[in-house]
Amino acid sequence: MSAPAGRTFDAIVIGAGPNGLVAANHLVDAGWSVLLLEEQPTVGGAVHSDTDVHPGFVHDTFSTFYPLAAASRTIQDLRLEEYGLVWRHAPAVLGHPFADGQWALQHRDREITAALMDRQHAGDGEAWLELCGTWDEIGDALITGLLTPFPPVRGGLSLLRHLPKAGGLDFVKMLLSPVVQMADTRFGGQAPGILLAGNAGHADIPLDSPGSGLMGLMMTMMGQTVGFPVPEGGAGKFAEALAARFQARGGRIETSSRVAHIDVSGGRASGVRTADGTPYEARRAVVADVVASALYGDLLDPTDVPAKVHQRMQHFRLDPGTVKVDWALDGPIPWASPPPYAPGTFHVADSRHEMNQALQQVHDGYVPASPFLLAGQMTTTDPTRSPAGTESVWAYTHVPQQTVADAGDGTIRGTWDLDDAERFADRMQDRIERLAPGFGSRIMTRRVMGPRELQARNANLVGGAINGGTAAIDQQLFFRPIPGLGRAETPIPGLFLGSASAHPGGGVHGAPGMNAARAALAHGRVDHVVSPVRDWARSVRARLG
């Protein structure tokens, strides 16, 4: 059955998360007619904010700070500031408080960061500036290479040109080293190492494993160069700007429209059907901003997926689950020892050892006894987030997808029902209370979202996984989401994977969406030439019998 008039487009994009929005924008810029279908009532996916926690307070529901967006040419080239997006920065980028009252602190001004480090350990400031200088030589080329389709031909050539000035093979060795080794060979004090390790902890790679060095260095140096910005008024403003740009160019968005099936005709993706049975035709491409397991396991007929893909997808691994807590405070966080500059983000762990122990416990299936917290002071960063004198705060941490046991007091079962989530939130809150006595007394409202709640709000966050699949090296590059599918193309012509499950993975940088859109355009140009010839050949064969 063909789609009724008005339901045929050059491209259909499934999912209006940041990657879907980026893909839709790029396709509409190329002159294609594009329909964007989103299951939720609003666009944005994991880039969303609300006022549900407490009157007058804005909380980012999922992601919050966007250094990758600030560093991404894909995002910057969209010029979203013309569509209402305003970036805000906190006085300091990142802070890590210690029990003795000291802080590891990263300021956007590298000289201030270095001076703070040097006060704690002579020589660390100079070593920090040297590391920043190395990043100046190669950082832009490295990020560009990582965010382009695999293999990164242009980015790779740029990296090779810059590599000698960055230290050559010594720099490569540093990237491949565990982050703890990177820190210990360069610094004598605890501040630089805890900052690097904490930033590496954004991924699900143990800090003493290869690959953690690259993540730690990249996140830390982005903080030192572009900062950790937030959209003024909430993360949702970022998504709204992407949507406004798309619609201004003629794109169409349908929210509350869950895609239930991708149609395949003549061996290629030909359209989609929503949960209510509405069909839409795609003349050129379908781009799926969905987790890989849903694409190959739910949206396609099993017979449309090659057997080898079915087999390899059985080994596809998600990243750990997440528990996120939002607080509305009637005053600022009462730090026992306030930092010299107020950071927008802060990490909580007594030491690198404890941080790594928590990450390893999650990796091994245990609910961490002392969870490593990644947290944010949103009103400190953007005063529009709550009334003057108050603070909008959040913290999140990772938990196992499949729980073996609770490494703490044994009260967490790993079912992540309301009771589990609230008990674990108490454990998280206690960690902040020890560093900021009286924190609990300033709470007006608390919202806890465990893995179940996160997935209910965003189907891509399966079990609370926020990165579309593990960041482990065996599921990156041409192994993502499975070996042999390291590009946006899928085994089904006309269907492209544009989610965080595709290379280069999680983070709000738009690269998977852009890669999928570029692949769709490239194949569309080939089809434009080949299809008439193919149709002519078919007609000739038909006439000849």
Coordinates of C-alpha atoms in Angstrom, one line a residue:
M1 CA 0.0 0.0 0.0
S2 CA 1.4 3.4 -0.9
A3 CA 1.4 6.4 1.3
P4 CA -1.4 8.9 0.8
A5 CA -0.5 12.3 -0.7
G6 CA 1.5 14.5 1.6
R7 CA 3.2 11.5 3.2
T8 CA 6.0 11.0 0.8
F9 CA 9.4 12.6 1.4
D10 CA 12.9 12.4 0.2
A11 CA 14.1 11.3 3.7
I12 CA 12.5 10.3 6.9
V13 CA 14.4 10.7 10.1
I14 CA 13.4 8.5 13.1
G15 CA 14.0 10.3 16.4
A16 CA 14.4 14.0 17.2
G17 CA 17.4 13.7 19.5
P18 CA 20.4 15.9 18.8
N19 CA 21.7 13.4 16.1
G20 CA 18.3 13.2 14.4
L21 CA 18.0 16.9 14.4
V22 CA 21.4 17.4 13.0
A23 CA 20.8 14.8 10.3
A24 CA 17.5 16.4 9.4
N25 CA 19.0 19.9 9.2
H26 CA 21.8 18.7 6.9
L27 CA 19.4 16.9 4.6
V28 CA 17.0 19.8 4.3
D29 CA 20.0 22.1 3.6
A30 CA 20.7 19.9 0.6
G31 CA 17.2 20.6 -0.8
W32 CA 15.6 17.3 0.3
S33 CA 12.1 17.2 1.7
V34 CA 12.5 15.7 5.2
L35 CA 10.1 14.4 7.8
L36 CA 11.3 14.0 11.4
L37 CA 9.3 11.7 13.6
E38 CA 9.6 11.7 17.3
E39 CA 8.0 9.4 19.9
Q40 CA 7.9 12.0 22.7
P41 CA 5.7 15.1 22.9
T42 CA 8.7 17.3 22.5
V43 CA 11.9 17.2 20.5
G44 CA 15.4 16.9 21.9
G45 CA 15.8 13.3 23.1
A46 CA 18.5 13.5 25.8
V47 CA 18.8 17.2 25.3
H48 CA 15.8 18.3 27.3
S49 CA 14.8 20.5 30.3
D50 CA 11.7 20.9 32.4
T51 CA 10.3 22.8 35.4
D52 CA 8.8 19.7 37.1
V53 CA 11.1 19.5 40.1
H54 CA 10.1 22.8 41.8
P55 CA 8.3 26.0 40.8
G56 CA 10.7 28.5 39.3
F57 CA 13.5 26.0 38.8
V58 CA 14.7 24.7 35.5
H59 CA 16.4 21.2 35.5
D60 CA 18.0 19.5 32.6
T61 CA 16.3 16.1 32.4
F62 CA 19.3 14.2 30.9
S63 CA 22.5 15.9 29.6
T64 CA 23.6 19.3 30.8
F65 CA 27.0 20.6 29.9
Y66 CA 28.1 20.6 26.2
P67 CA 31.9 20.9 25.6
L68 CA 31.6 18.6 22.6
A69 CA 29.0 20.8 21.0
A70 CA 31.2 23.8 21.5
A71 CA 34.2 21.9 19.9
S72 CA 32.1 20.3 17.1
R73 CA 32.3 22.0 13.7
T74 CA 29.1 20.2 12.9
I75 CA 27.2 22.1 15.6
Q76 CA 29.0 25.3 15.1
D77 CA 28.4 25.4 11.4
L78 CA 24.6 25.4 12.1
R79 CA 24.9 28.9 13.6
L80 CA 22.2 28.1 16.2
E81 CA 22.8 31.4 17.9
E82 CA 20.7 32.9 15.0
Y83 CA 17.8 30.7 16.3
G84 CA 17.9 31.8 19.9
L85 CA 20.7 29.7 21.4
V86 CA 22.8 31.5 24.0
W87 CA 25.7 29.8 25.8
R88 CA 26.5 30.4 29.4
H89 CA 29.7 29.6 31.4
A90 CA 30.3 29.2 35.2
P91 CA 33.3 31.1 36.7
A92 CA 35.2 27.8 36.8
V93 CA 34.9 24.8 34.5
L94 CA 35.3 21.9 36.9
G95 CA 36.0 21.4 40.6
H96 CA 36.9 18.4 42.7
P97 CA 36.6 18.9 46.5
F98 CA 38.7 16.9 48.9
A99 CA 37.9 16.0 52.5
D100 CA 40.8 18.1 53.8
G101 CA 39.2 21.3 52.4
Q102 CA 41.4 21.6 49.3
W103 CA 40.0 21.7 45.8
A104 CA 41.3 20.5 42.4
L105 CA 40.0 23.3 40.2
Q106 CA 40.0 24.0 36.5
H107 CA 39.5 27.6 35.4
R108 CA 38.8 28.5 31.8
D109 CA 41.9 30.7 32.0
R110 CA 44.8 28.1 31.8
E111 CA 47.1 30.5 33.6
I112 CA 44.8 30.6 36.6
T113 CA 44.4 26.8 36.5
A114 CA 48.2 26.4 36.5
A115 CA 48.7 28.9 39.3
L116 CA 46.2 27.0 41.5
M117 CA 48.0 23.7 40.8
D118 CA 51.4 25.2 41.5
R119 CA 50.3 26.3 44.9
Q120 CA 49.5 22.7 45.8
H121 CA 52.6 21.2 44.2
A122 CA 55.5 23.2 42.7
G123 CA 56.1 22.4 39.1
D124 CA 52.6 21.2 38.3
G125 CA 51.5 24.5 36.9
E126 CA 54.3 24.5 34.3
A127 CA 53.6 20.9 33.4
W128 CA 49.9 21.8 33.0
L129 CA 50.7 24.6 30.6
E130 CA 53.0 22.3 28.6
L131 CA 50.1 19.8 28.3
C132 CA 47.9 22.7 27.1
G133 CA 50.5 23.6 24.6
T134 CA 50.6 20.1 23.2
W135 CA 46.8 20.2 22.9
D136 CA 47.0 23.5 21.0
E137 CA 49.1 21.8 18.4
I138 CA 46.9 18.8 17.7
G139 CA 43.6 19.1 19.6
D140 CA 41.5 20.5 16.8
A141 CA 42.8 17.9 14.3
L142 CA 42.2 15.1 16.8
I143 CA 38.6 16.1 17.6
T144 CA 37.9 16.6 13.9
G145 CA 39.4 13.2 13.1
L146 CA 37.3 11.5 15.8
L147 CA 34.0 13.1 14.8
T148 CA 34.2 12.3 11.0
P149 CA 33.3 9.0 9.3
F150 CA 35.6 6.1 9.7
P151 CA 38.2 5.9 8.2
P152 CA 38.9 9.5 8.9
V153 CA 40.9 10.2 5.7
R154 CA 41.1 14.1 5.9
G155 CA 41.2 14.1 9.6
G156 CA 43.9 11.5 9.6
L157 CA 46.1 13.5 7.2
S158 CA 45.6 16.6 9.4
L159 CA 46.7 14.6 12.4
L160 CA 49.8 13.4 10.7
R161 CA 50.7 16.9 9.8
H162 CA 50.3 18.1 13.4
L163 CA 51.7 15.0 15.1
P164 CA 55.4 15.9 15.0
K165 CA 54.9 19.2 16.9
A166 CA 52.7 17.4 19.5
G167 CA 55.5 15.0 20.3
G168 CA 55.1 12.3 17.6
L169 CA 54.9 8.7 18.8
D170 CA 55.3 9.9 22.4
F171 CA 51.9 11.7 22.1
V172 CA 50.3 8.6 20.5
K173 CA 51.7 6.5 23.4
M174 CA 50.2 8.9 25.9
L175 CA 46.8 8.7 24.2
L176 CA 46.8 4.9 24.3
S177 CA 48.0 4.8 28.0
P178 CA 45.6 4.6 31.0
V179 CA 44.8 8.0 32.4
V180 CA 46.4 7.2 35.7
Q181 CA 49.7 6.6 34.0
M182 CA 49.4 9.8 32.0
A183 CA 48.9 11.7 35.2
D184 CA 51.6 10.1 37.2
T185 CA 54.3 10.6 34.6
R186 CA 53.6 14.3 34.3
F187 CA 52.5 15.6 37.7
G188 CA 53.5 15.3 41.3
G189 CA 50.4 16.7 43.0
Q190 CA 46.9 15.3 43.3
A191 CA 44.9 18.0 41.5
P192 CA 45.9 17.5 37.8
G193 CA 45.5 13.7 38.1
I194 CA 42.1 13.8 39.8
L195 CA 40.8 16.2 37.1
L196 CA 42.1 14.0 34.3
A197 CA 40.7 10.9 35.9
G198 CA 37.4 12.4 36.6
N199 CA 36.9 13.4 33.0
A200 CA 37.9 10.0 31.9
G201 CA 35.2 8.7 34.2
H202 CA 32.6 10.1 31.9
A203 CA 33.1 6.9 29.8
D204 CA 32.7 3.4 31.0
I205 CA 36.4 2.5 30.8
P206 CA 38.3 1.6 33.9
L207 CA 40.9 4.3 34.7
D208 CA 43.8 1.8 34.6
S209 CA 42.7 0.5 31.1
P210 CA 43.9 1.7 27.7
G211 CA 41.6 4.2 26.1
S212 CA 41.0 6.1 29.4
G213 CA 43.9 8.4 28.6
L214 CA 42.4 9.7 25.4
M215 CA 39.0 10.3 27.0
G216 CA 40.5 12.1 30.1
L217 CA 42.8 14.3 28.0
M218 CA 40.1 15.2 25.5
M219 CA 37.5 16.2 28.0
T220 CA 39.9 18.0 30.2
M221 CA 41.5 20.0 27.4
M222 CA 38.1 20.9 25.9
G223 CA 37.3 22.3 29.3
Q224 CA 40.5 24.3 29.2
T225 CA 39.8 25.7 25.6
V226 CA 36.0 25.9 25.0
G227 CA 34.8 25.4 28.5
F228 CA 31.8 23.4 29.7
P229 CA 29.0 25.6 28.3
V230 CA 25.2 25.3 28.9
P231 CA 22.3 26.8 27.0
E232 CA 20.7 29.7 28.7
G233 CA 17.3 28.8 30.0
G234 CA 17.9 25.0 29.9
A235 CA 19.2 22.2 27.7
G236 CA 15.8 22.2 25.9
K237 CA 16.8 25.6 24.3
F238 CA 19.5 23.8 22.4
A239 CA 17.0 21.3 20.9
E240 CA 14.5 24.1 20.2
A241 CA 17.1 26.0 18.2
L242 CA 17.9 22.9 16.1
A243 CA 14.2 22.3 15.5
A244 CA 13.6 26.0 14.7
R245 CA 16.4 26.0 12.1
F246 CA 15.1 22.8 10.5
Q247 CA 11.5 24.0 10.3
A248 CA 12.6 27.4 8.9
R249 CA 14.1 25.6 6.0
G250 CA 11.0 23.7 5.2
G251 CA 11.4 20.6 7.4
R252 CA 8.4 18.9 9.0
I253 CA 8.3 17.6 12.5
E254 CA 5.7 15.2 13.9
T255 CA 5.9 14.6 17.7
S256 CA 4.0 11.9 19.7
S257 CA 4.6 9.7 16.6
R258 CA 6.4 6.5 17.5
V259 CA 7.8 4.7 14.5
A260 CA 6.9 1.0 14.9
H261 CA 8.3 -0.4 11.6
I262 CA 10.7 0.3 8.8
D263 CA 9.4 -0.9 5.4
V264 CA 11.8 -2.6 3.0
S265 CA 10.8 -3.0 -0.6
G266 CA 12.9 -4.3 -3.4
G267 CA 15.8 -4.8 -1.1
R268 CA 16.0 -1.2 0.2
A269 CA 14.3 0.9 2.9
S270 CA 11.2 2.5 1.4
G271 CA 9.5 4.1 4.3
V272 CA 8.1 3.7 7.9
R273 CA 4.9 3.0 9.7
T274 CA 4.0 4.7 13.0
A275 CA 2.4 2.9 15.9
D276 CA -1.1 4.0 14.8
G277 CA -0.5 2.4 11.4
T278 CA 0.2 5.6 9.4
P279 CA 2.5 4.9 6.5
Y280 CA 5.1 7.4 5.2
E281 CA 7.2 6.8 2.1
A282 CA 10.9 7.7 1.8
R283 CA 12.1 8.2 -1.8
R284 CA 15.8 8.3 -1.0
A285 CA 16.7 7.5 2.7
V286 CA 15.6 6.6 6.2
V287 CA 17.9 7.8 8.9
A288 CA 17.4 6.1 12.3
D289 CA 18.5 8.0 15.4
V290 CA 17.7 4.9 17.6
V291 CA 19.8 2.5 19.6
A292 CA 21.3 -0.2 17.4
S293 CA 19.5 -3.0 19.3
A294 CA 16.1 -1.4 18.6
L295 CA 16.9 -0.8 14.9
Y296 CA 17.9 -4.4 14.2
G297 CA 15.7 -6.1 16.8
D298 CA 12.4 -4.2 16.7
L299 CA 12.0 -1.9 13.7
L300 CA 13.0 -4.3 10.9
D301 CA 11.5 -7.6 9.9
P302 CA 13.9 -10.3 10.9
T303 CA 14.0 -11.5 7.3
D304 CA 15.3 -8.1 6.2
V305 CA 18.3 -8.3 8.4
P306 CA 21.3 -10.5 7.3
A307 CA 21.9 -13.5 9.5
K308 CA 25.4 -12.3 10.2
V309 CA 24.1 -9.1 11.6
H310 CA 21.6 -10.9 13.8
Q311 CA 24.5 -13.1 15.1
R312 CA 26.9 -10.2 15.8
M313 CA 24.2 -8.1 17.4
Q314 CA 23.9 -10.7 20.1
H315 CA 27.3 -9.5 21.3
F316 CA 26.4 -5.8 21.2
R317 CA 27.0 -4.3 24.7
L318 CA 25.3 -1.4 26.3
D319 CA 27.1 1.0 28.5
P320 CA 26.2 0.9 32.2
G321 CA 22.9 2.2 33.6
T322 CA 22.5 5.6 35.3
V323 CA 20.9 7.1 38.4
K324 CA 20.3 10.8 38.2
V325 CA 19.2 13.1 41.1
D326 CA 17.9 16.6 40.8
W327 CA 17.7 19.0 43.7
A328 CA 16.1 22.4 44.2
L329 CA 18.0 24.1 47.0
D330 CA 16.9 27.2 48.9
G331 CA 20.5 28.5 48.9
P332 CA 23.9 27.7 47.5
I333 CA 25.7 24.4 48.3
P334 CA 27.1 24.9 51.8
W335 CA 30.7 23.7 51.1
A336 CA 32.7 23.1 54.2
S337 CA 35.6 24.8 52.4
P338 CA 34.3 27.0 49.5
P339 CA 36.4 27.0 46.3
P340 CA 38.3 30.1 45.1
Y341 CA 36.2 30.1 41.9
A342 CA 32.7 28.6 41.7
P343 CA 32.7 25.6 39.3
G344 CA 29.8 24.7 37.1
T345 CA 30.6 21.0 37.3
F346 CA 32.1 19.1 40.2
H347 CA 33.1 15.5 40.8
V348 CA 32.9 13.6 44.1
A349 CA 35.4 10.8 45.0
D350 CA 37.8 10.7 47.9
S351 CA 40.7 9.7 45.6
R352 CA 41.6 8.3 42.2
H353 CA 41.7 4.9 43.8
E354 CA 38.2 5.1 45.1
M355 CA 37.0 6.5 41.8
N356 CA 38.5 3.6 39.9
Q357 CA 37.2 1.2 42.4
A358 CA 33.6 2.5 41.9
L359 CA 34.0 2.3 38.1
Q360 CA 35.4 -1.2 38.3
Q361 CA 32.6 -2.4 40.6
V362 CA 30.0 -1.2 38.1
H363 CA 32.0 -3.0 35.3
D364 CA 31.9 -6.2 37.4
G365 CA 28.2 -6.0 38.0
Y366 CA 28.2 -4.5 41.5
V367 CA 26.3 -1.5 42.7
P368 CA 29.1 0.8 44.0
A369 CA 29.5 1.2 47.7
S370 CA 30.9 4.7 47.3
P371 CA 29.6 5.9 43.9
F372 CA 31.7 8.3 41.8
L373 CA 29.5 11.4 41.3
L374 CA 29.4 13.7 38.3
A375 CA 27.4 16.8 39.3
G376 CA 26.5 20.3 38.3
Q377 CA 25.6 23.7 39.9
M378 CA 23.3 25.0 37.2
T379 CA 22.3 28.4 38.7
T380 CA 26.0 29.1 39.3
T381 CA 26.5 28.5 35.5
D382 CA 23.2 30.1 34.3
P383 CA 21.4 32.4 36.7
T384 CA 18.1 31.9 34.8
R385 CA 17.8 28.4 36.1
S386 CA 16.4 29.4 39.5
P387 CA 15.5 32.4 41.7
A388 CA 18.3 34.6 43.0
G389 CA 20.0 33.1 46.0
T390 CA 18.9 29.5 45.2
E391 CA 20.6 26.7 43.3
S392 CA 19.5 24.1 40.8
V393 CA 21.7 21.1 41.3
W394 CA 22.0 17.6 39.8
A395 CA 24.3 14.6 40.2
Y396 CA 24.5 11.3 38.3
T397 CA 26.4 8.1 38.6
H398 CA 26.6 4.7 36.9
V399 CA 25.2 1.4 38.0
P400 CA 25.3 -2.1 36.4
Q401 CA 23.0 -3.1 33.6
Q402 CA 22.8 -6.5 35.3
T403 CA 23.4 -6.5 39.0
V404 CA 25.4 -9.2 40.8
A405 CA 25.2 -7.7 44.2
D406 CA 25.4 -4.5 46.2
A407 CA 29.0 -3.7 47.2
G408 CA 27.6 -1.3 49.9
D409 CA 25.3 -2.2 52.7
G410 CA 23.3 -4.7 50.7
T411 CA 20.1 -2.8 50.6
I412 CA 20.1 -2.2 46.8
R413 CA 18.7 -5.2 44.9
G414 CA 19.4 -3.9 41.4
T415 CA 15.8 -4.0 40.3
W416 CA 15.7 -0.2 40.2
D417 CA 12.2 0.1 41.2
L418 CA 11.3 3.3 43.2
D419 CA 12.6 1.9 46.5
D420 CA 16.0 0.9 44.9
A421 CA 16.4 4.3 43.2
E422 CA 15.5 6.3 46.3
R423 CA 17.9 4.3 48.6
F424 CA 20.7 4.7 46.1
A425 CA 19.9 8.5 45.8
D426 CA 20.4 8.7 49.6
R427 CA 23.8 7.1 49.2
M428 CA 24.7 9.7 46.6
Q429 CA 23.4 12.5 48.7
D430 CA 25.3 11.4 51.7
R431 CA 28.5 11.8 49.6
I432 CA 27.8 15.5 49.0
E433 CA 26.6 16.0 52.6
R434 CA 30.1 15.0 53.9
L435 CA 31.7 17.7 51.8
A436 CA 28.9 20.3 52.3
P437 CA 27.4 19.8 55.8
G438 CA 23.8 21.1 55.8
F439 CA 23.3 20.2 52.1
G440 CA 20.2 18.1 53.1
S441 CA 18.6 20.9 55.1
R442 CA 18.6 23.2 52.0
I443 CA 16.7 20.8 49.8
M444 CA 13.2 21.9 48.9
T445 CA 12.5 19.2 46.4
R446 CA 14.3 16.1 45.2
R447 CA 13.7 14.1 42.0
V448 CA 15.2 10.7 41.5
M449 CA 15.4 9.0 38.1
G450 CA 16.7 5.5 37.9
P451 CA 17.3 3.3 34.9
R452 CA 13.6 2.5 34.5
E453 CA 12.5 6.2 34.6
L454 CA 15.2 7.3 32.2
Q455 CA 14.2 4.7 29.6
A456 CA 10.6 5.5 30.0
R457 CA 11.4 9.2 29.2
N458 CA 13.7 8.3 26.3
A459 CA 13.5 4.8 24.6
N460 CA 17.1 5.1 23.5
L461 CA 18.4 5.1 27.1
V462 CA 17.9 1.4 27.5
G463 CA 18.4 0.4 31.1
G464 CA 19.6 4.0 31.7
A465 CA 22.5 3.6 29.2
I466 CA 23.3 7.2 28.0
N467 CA 25.9 6.6 25.3
G468 CA 24.3 4.2 22.9
G469 CA 26.7 1.3 23.8
T470 CA 29.9 0.8 25.7
A471 CA 32.9 3.0 24.9
A472 CA 35.2 0.0 25.3
I473 CA 37.8 -0.2 22.5
D474 CA 36.3 -3.4 21.1
Q475 CA 33.1 -1.5 20.3
Q476 CA 34.5 1.6 18.8
L477 CA 35.6 2.8 15.3
F478 CA 34.8 0.0 12.8
F479 CA 33.6 -2.2 15.6
R480 CA 30.7 0.1 16.3
P481 CA 28.0 -1.0 16.8
I482 CA 29.3 -4.4 15.6
P483 CA 32.4 -5.4 13.6
G484 CA 32.1 -4.3 10.0
L485 CA 29.5 -1.6 10.5
G486 CA 31.7 1.3 11.5
R487 CA 30.0 3.7 9.1
A488 CA 26.5 5.1 9.0
E489 CA 25.5 2.7 6.2
T490 CA 23.6 -0.5 7.2
P491 CA 23.3 -3.8 5.3
I492 CA 20.0 -2.4 3.9
P493 CA 20.4 0.1 1.1
G494 CA 18.7 3.4 1.9
L495 CA 18.8 2.9 5.6
F496 CA 21.4 4.7 7.8
L497 CA 22.2 4.5 11.5
G498 CA 22.5 8.0 12.9
S499 CA 22.5 7.5 16.6
A500 CA 25.1 7.3 19.4
S501 CA 25.3 3.5 18.6
A502 CA 27.2 4.5 15.4
H503 CA 30.7 5.8 15.2
P504 CA 32.0 8.0 17.0
G505 CA 29.5 7.2 19.8
G506 CA 28.0 9.1 22.6
G507 CA 28.2 12.8 23.5
V508 CA 26.3 15.8 22.1
H509 CA 28.4 16.6 19.1
G510 CA 26.0 15.6 16.3
A511 CA 28.6 13.5 14.5
P512 CA 26.6 10.3 14.1
G513 CA 23.7 12.3 12.7
M514 CA 25.9 14.3 10.3
N515 CA 27.7 11.2 9.2
A516 CA 24.4 9.5 8.4
A517 CA 23.1 12.5 6.5
R518 CA 26.3 12.8 4.4
A519 CA 26.2 9.1 3.6
A520 CA 22.5 9.4 2.6
L521 CA 23.4 12.3 0.3
A522 CA 26.3 10.5 -1.2
H523 CA 24.2 7.4 -2.0
G524 CA 21.4 9.6 -3.2
R525 CA 23.7 11.1 -5.8
V526 CA 24.8 7.7 -7.0
D527 CA 21.2 6.5 -7.1
H528 CA 20.3 9.6 -9.2
V529 CA 22.7 8.5 -11.9
V530 CA 22.2 4.7 -11.6
S531 CA 18.5 4.4 -11.2
P532 CA 17.5 5.7 -14.6
V533 CA 20.0 3.3 -16.2
R534 CA 18.7 0.5 -14.1
D535 CA 15.1 1.3 -14.9
W536 CA 15.9 1.5 -18.7
A537 CA 17.7 -1.9 -18.5
R538 CA 14.7 -3.4 -16.8
S539 CA 12.3 -2.0 -19.5
V540 CA 14.5 -3.4 -22.3
R541 CA 14.6 -6.8 -20.6
A542 CA 10.9 -6.7 -20.3
R543 CA 10.4 -5.9 -24.0
L544 CA 12.8 -8.6 -25.0
G545 CA 10.9 -11.1 -22.9

